[in-house]
XYZ file of C-alpha atoms in Angstrom:
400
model
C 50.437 140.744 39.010
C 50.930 138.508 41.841
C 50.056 135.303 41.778
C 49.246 133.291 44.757
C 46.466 130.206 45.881
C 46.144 131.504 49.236
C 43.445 134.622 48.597
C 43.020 136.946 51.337
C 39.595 138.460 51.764
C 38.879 141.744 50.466
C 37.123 144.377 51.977
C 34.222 144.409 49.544
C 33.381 140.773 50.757
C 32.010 142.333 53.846
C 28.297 143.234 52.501
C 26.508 141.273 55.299
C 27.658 143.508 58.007
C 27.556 146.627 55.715
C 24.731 147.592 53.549
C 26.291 151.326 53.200
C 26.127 152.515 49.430
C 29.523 153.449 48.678
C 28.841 156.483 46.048
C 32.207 156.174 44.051
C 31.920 152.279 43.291
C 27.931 152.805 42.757
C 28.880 155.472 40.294
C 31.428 152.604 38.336
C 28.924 149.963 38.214
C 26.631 152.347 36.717
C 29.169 153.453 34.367
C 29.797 150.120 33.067
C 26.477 149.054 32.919
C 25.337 151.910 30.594
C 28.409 151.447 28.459
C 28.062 147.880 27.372
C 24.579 148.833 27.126
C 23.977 151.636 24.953
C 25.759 149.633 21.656
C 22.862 147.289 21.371
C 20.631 151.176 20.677
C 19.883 153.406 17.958
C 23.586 155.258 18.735
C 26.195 154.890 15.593
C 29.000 151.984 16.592
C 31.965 154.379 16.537
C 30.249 156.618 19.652
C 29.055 153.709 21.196
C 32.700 151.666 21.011
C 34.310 155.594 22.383
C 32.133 155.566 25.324
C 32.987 151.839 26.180
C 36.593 152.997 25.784
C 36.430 155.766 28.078
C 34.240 154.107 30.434
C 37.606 151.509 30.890
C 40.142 154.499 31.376
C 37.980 155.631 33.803
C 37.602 151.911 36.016
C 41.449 151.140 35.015
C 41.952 154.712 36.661
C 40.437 154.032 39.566
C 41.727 150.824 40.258
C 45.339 152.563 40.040
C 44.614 155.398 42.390
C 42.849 154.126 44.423
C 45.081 150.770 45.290
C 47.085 149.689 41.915
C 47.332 146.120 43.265
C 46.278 142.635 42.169
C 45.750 139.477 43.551
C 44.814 136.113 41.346
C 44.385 133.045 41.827
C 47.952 131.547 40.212
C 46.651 128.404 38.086
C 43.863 130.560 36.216
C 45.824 133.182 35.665
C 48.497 130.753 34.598
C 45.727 129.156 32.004
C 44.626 132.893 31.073
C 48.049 133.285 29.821
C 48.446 130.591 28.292
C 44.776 130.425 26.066
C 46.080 134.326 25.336
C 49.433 132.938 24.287
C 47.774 130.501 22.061
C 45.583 133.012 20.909
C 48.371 135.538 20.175
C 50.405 133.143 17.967
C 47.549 132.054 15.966
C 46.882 135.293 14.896
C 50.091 134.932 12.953
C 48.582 132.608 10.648
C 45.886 135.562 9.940
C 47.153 139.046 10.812
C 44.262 141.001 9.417
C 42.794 143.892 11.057
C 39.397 142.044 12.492
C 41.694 139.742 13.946
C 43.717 142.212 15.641
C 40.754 144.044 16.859
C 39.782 140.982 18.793
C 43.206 140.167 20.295
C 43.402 143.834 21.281
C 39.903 143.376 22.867
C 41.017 140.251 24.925
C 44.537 141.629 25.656
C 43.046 144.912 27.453
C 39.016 144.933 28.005
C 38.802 140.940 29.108
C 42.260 141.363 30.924
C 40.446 144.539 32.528
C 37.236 142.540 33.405
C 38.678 139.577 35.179
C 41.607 141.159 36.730
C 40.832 144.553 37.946
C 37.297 145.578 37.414
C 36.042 143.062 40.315
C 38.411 144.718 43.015
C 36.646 147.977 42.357
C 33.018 146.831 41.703
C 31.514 145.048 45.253
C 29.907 142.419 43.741
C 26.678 143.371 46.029
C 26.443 146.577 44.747
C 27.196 145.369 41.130
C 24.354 142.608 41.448
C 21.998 145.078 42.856
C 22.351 147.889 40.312
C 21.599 145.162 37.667
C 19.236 144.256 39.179
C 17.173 147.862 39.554
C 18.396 148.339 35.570
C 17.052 145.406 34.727
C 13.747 146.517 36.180
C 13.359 149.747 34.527
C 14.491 148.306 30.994
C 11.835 145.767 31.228
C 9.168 148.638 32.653
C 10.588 150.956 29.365
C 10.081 147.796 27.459
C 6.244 147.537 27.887
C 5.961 151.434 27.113
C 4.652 150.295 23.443
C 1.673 148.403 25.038
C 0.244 151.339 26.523
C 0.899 153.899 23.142
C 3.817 155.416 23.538
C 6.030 155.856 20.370
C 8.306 153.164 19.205
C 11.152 155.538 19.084
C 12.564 158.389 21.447
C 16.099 159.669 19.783
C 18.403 156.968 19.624
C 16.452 154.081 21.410
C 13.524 152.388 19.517
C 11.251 150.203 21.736
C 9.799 148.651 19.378
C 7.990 144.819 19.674
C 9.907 141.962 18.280
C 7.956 140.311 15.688
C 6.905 137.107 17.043
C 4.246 135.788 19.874
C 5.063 134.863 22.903
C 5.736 131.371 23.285
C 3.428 130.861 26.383
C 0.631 133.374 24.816
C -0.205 133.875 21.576
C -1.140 136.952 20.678
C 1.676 139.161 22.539
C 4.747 140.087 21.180
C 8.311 139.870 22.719
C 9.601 143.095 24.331
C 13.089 144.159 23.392
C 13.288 147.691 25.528
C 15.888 149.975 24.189
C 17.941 146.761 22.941
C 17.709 145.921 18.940
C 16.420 142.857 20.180
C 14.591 140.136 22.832
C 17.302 138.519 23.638
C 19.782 141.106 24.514
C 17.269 142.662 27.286
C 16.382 138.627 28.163
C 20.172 138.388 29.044
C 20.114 141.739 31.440
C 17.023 140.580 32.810
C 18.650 136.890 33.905
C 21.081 138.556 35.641
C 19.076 141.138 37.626
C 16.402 138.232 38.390
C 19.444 136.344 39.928
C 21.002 139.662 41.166
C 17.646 140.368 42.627
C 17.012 136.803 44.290
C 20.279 136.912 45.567
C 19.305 140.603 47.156
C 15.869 138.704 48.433
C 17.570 135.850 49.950
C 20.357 138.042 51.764
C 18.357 140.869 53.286
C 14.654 139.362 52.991
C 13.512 142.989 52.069
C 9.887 143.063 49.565
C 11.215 145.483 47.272
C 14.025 142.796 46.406
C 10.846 140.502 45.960
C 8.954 143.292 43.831
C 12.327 143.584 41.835
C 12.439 139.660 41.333
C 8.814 139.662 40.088
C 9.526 142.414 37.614
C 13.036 141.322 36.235
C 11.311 137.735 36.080
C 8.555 138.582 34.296
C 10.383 140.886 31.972
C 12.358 137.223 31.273
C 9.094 135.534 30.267
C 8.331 138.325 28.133
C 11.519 138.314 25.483
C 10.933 134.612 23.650
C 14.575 133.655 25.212
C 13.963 130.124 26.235
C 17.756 129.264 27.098
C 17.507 132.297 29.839
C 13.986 130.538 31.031
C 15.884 127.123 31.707
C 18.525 129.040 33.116
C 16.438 130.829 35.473
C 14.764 127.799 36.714
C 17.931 125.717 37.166
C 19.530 128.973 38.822
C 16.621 128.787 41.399
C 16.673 124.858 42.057
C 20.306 125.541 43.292
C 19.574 127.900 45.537
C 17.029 125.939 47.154
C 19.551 122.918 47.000
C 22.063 124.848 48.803
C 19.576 125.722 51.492
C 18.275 122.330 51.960
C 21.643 120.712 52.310
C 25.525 121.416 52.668
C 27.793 122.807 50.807
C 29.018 118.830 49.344
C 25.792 118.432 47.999
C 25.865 121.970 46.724
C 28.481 121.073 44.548
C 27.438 117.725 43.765
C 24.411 119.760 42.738
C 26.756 122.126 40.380
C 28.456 119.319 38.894
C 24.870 117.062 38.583
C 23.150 120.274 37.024
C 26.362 120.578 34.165
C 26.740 116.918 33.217
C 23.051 116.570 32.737
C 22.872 119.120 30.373
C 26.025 117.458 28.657
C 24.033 113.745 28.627
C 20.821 115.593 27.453
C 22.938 116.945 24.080
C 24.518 113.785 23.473
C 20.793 112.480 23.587
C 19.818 114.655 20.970
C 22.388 113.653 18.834
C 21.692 109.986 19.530
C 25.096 109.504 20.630
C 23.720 108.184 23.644
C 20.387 106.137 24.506
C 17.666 108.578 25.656
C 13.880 109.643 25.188
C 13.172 109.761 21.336
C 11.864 113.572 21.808
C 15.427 114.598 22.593
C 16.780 113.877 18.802
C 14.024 115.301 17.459
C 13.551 118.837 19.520
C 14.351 121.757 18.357
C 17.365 124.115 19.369
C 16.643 126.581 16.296
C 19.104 125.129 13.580
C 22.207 124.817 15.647
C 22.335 120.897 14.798
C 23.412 121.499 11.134
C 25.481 124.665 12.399
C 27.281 122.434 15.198
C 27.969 119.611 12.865
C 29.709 121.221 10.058
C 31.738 122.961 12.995
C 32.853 119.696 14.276
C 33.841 118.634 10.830
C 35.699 121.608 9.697
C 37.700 121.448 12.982
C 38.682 117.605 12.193
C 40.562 119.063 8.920
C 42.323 121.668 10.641
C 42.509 120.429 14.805
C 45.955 122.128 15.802
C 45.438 125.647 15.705
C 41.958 126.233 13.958
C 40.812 128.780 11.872
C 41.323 132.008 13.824
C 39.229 134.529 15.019
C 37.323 134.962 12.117
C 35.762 131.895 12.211
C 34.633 129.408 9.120
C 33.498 131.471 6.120
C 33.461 128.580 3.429
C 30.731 126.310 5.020
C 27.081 126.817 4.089
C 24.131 126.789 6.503
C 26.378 129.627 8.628
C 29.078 127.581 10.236
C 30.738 130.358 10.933
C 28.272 131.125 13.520
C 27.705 127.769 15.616
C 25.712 129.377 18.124
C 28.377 128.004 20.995
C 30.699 129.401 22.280
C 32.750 126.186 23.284
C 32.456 124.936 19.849
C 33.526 128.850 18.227
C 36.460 128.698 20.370
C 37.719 125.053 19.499
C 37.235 125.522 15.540
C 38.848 129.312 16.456
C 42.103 128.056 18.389
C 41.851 124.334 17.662
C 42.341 121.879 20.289
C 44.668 123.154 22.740
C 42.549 126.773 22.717
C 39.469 124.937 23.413
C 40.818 122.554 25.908
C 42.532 125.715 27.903
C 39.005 127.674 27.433
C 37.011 124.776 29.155
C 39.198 124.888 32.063
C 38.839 128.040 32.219
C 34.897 128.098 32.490
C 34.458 124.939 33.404
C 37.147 124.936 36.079
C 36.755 128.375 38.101
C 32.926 127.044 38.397
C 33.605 124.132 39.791
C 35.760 124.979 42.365
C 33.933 128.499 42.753
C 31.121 125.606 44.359
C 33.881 123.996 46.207
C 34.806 127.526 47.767
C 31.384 128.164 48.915
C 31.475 129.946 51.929
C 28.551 132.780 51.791
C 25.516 134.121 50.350
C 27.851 135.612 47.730
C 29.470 132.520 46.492
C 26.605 130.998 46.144
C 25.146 133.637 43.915
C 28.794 133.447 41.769
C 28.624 129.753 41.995
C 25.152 129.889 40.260
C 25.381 132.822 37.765
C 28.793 130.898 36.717
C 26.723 127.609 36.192
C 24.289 129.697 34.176
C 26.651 130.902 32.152
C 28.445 127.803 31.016
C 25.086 126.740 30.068
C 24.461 129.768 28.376
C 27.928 129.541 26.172
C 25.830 125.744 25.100
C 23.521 127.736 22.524
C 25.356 131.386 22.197
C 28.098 132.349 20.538
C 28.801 134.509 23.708
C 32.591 133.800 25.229
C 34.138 135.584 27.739
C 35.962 137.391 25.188
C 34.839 140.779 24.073
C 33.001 144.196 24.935
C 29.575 142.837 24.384
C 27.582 142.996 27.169
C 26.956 139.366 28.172
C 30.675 138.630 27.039
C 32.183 141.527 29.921
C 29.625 140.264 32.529
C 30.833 136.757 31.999
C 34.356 137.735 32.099
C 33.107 139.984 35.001
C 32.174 137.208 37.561
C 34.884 134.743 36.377
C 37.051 137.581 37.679
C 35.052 137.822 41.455
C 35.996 134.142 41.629
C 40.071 134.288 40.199
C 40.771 137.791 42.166
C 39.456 136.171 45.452
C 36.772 138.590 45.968
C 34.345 136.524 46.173
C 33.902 133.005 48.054
């Protein structure tokens, strides 16, 4: 792996000039996509974890005959190494088989994801097939409005059991995922895949995709993908309105205010009295007893396997940033946030195209996302390889 700050362009960055579908890549994307997909459905955990596994040899394979090489940016790679170093040596302290599972899972899918997959997968193409996914998930997902069965083989349809936040009366679709929020996440990025499509090439079926992926969104109860999705399209209109400074001043503006606006709600700073008293679904007891049992052990934390001994499931904070710090201690956490926090930054400081500012966004919504979802980069979950997916556009260069 080489290592270097100066990152040459790859051919893949090209999309303006060249809209031609390139079958092979088309065919990976797909293959990926479908993978990380099909172990939220009916389909027993063993098959679904095979075809995830074999969906890797074949992108690994790929990679190596087609070109073999890699390029990274050198001081996230350097961190990478380091938070997997830290990782590694804590799982001394608890060498069970979950725990080695995990490391396994960072050491060769997340390595996979922000290292190779990205010089492989146009980013274009990648957005765009999520995009047209998206769509027909959420069209499959209003199939039990209209009478059709709840269950065909190993996906069930079914409506979540709630109403709809902004109507009563209609229930959340979940599509072929077990539930809302899973298809609310696919839909995010296909509405922002889809915008970005809209905004590039100014074509109405990128529109007609944006109002379906959208409204597919507004139909799954997940209210951290709705804020998402609105702060996502205030940045693109910033960026078009101004320069690329205030584009990142933007970036920066749009992540501290959602870092004032939780220290509000924990009255740790003056702010509207609404703000310590809305709700964020139980996470403020969750968070809390977090933050406490990492104050007894701050060095190295308590592994992957989380808190089990804390009531009120600690163990699951619901945030990522707070999972990792109580899961590696301080030094894990610290080298996590400048991980995230850092290639997002400077992925706005890099700005150069359409593309970047696409990355630039998506990576913003996903450090927001990590706020109330226990969703790292880390992982073969869908949200968790997508994440580690476009942190790896932005370290490999292939993207700016």
């Amino acid at each position: 792996m080489s290592a270097d700050h100066s990152i040459t362009q790859f051919d893949g960055d090209l999309p303006f000039q060249d809209r031609r579908i390139k079958i092979p890549t088309a065919a990976l994307s797909l293959l990926l996509l479908v993978s990380i997909i099909l172990q939220y459905t009916l389909l027993p955990t063993s098959v679904a974890y095979t075809f995830i596994s074999l969906a890797y040899v074949v992108l690994v394979s790929f990679h190596i005959l087609h070109d073999g090489k890699i390029q990274s940016d050198s001081t996230y790679t350097k961190l990478y190494l380091l938070f997997t170093a830290v990782v590694s040596v804590r799982l001394l302290f608890d060498p069970d088989v979950i725990n080695v599972a995990r490391l396994l899972a960072l050491l060769t899918f997340t390595t996979a994801n922000l290292f190779i997959l990205p010089s492989i997968l146009p980013f274009n193409q990648f957005l765009s097939l999520t995009a047209r996914v998206s769509a027909v998930l959420v069209a499959i997902g209003f199939l039990p409005y209209l009478g059709f069965p709840t269950q065909v083989g190993f996906f069930d349809l079914s409506l979540w059991g709630a109403d709809i936040y902004w109507y009563e009366g209609l229930q959340p679709i979940t599509s072929i995922f077990n539930n809302p929020n899973q298809l609310g996440g696919l839909a995010l990025i296909g509405s922002i895949g889809a915008i970005h499509e809209f905004f590039e090439y100014s074509e109405s079926k990128s529109a007609l995709l944006s109002v379906i992926t959208i409204f597919g969104l507004l139909m799954t109860n997940w209210r951290t993908g709705w804020a998402i999705l609105v702060i996502s399209i205030l940045l693109y209109i910033f960026y078009m309105m101004f320069n690329r400074e205030m584009f990142v001043i933007a970036v920066v503006g749009s992540l501290l205010s959602v870092v004032i606006g939780l220290l509000m709600m924990f009255d740790l700073v003056p702010g509207p009295h609404f703000l310590s008293e809305f709700s964020i679904g139980g996470r403020r007891t969750r968070w809390i007893a977090s933050v406490q049992a990492l104050f007894e052990q701050p060095l190295w934390g308590y592994g992957f396997s989380g808190i089990t001994e804390f009531e009120d499931g600690a163990n699951n904070p619901h945030n990522s940033y707070i999972r990792i710090f109580t899961g590696f201690g301080i030094i894990g956490g610290l080298l996590y946030l400048l991980i995230v926090l850092g290639t997002t930054v400077e992925s706005a400081r890099r700005v150069k195209t359409y593309q970047g500012v696409t990355l630039t966004i998506l990576l913003v919504g996903f450090c927001i996302l990590q706020v109330f979802n226990q969703l790292t980069f880390i992982g073969i979950s869908m949200r968790s390889t997508i994440i580690s997916l476009m942190l790896g556009y932005f370290i490999i260069g292939e993207v700016q």
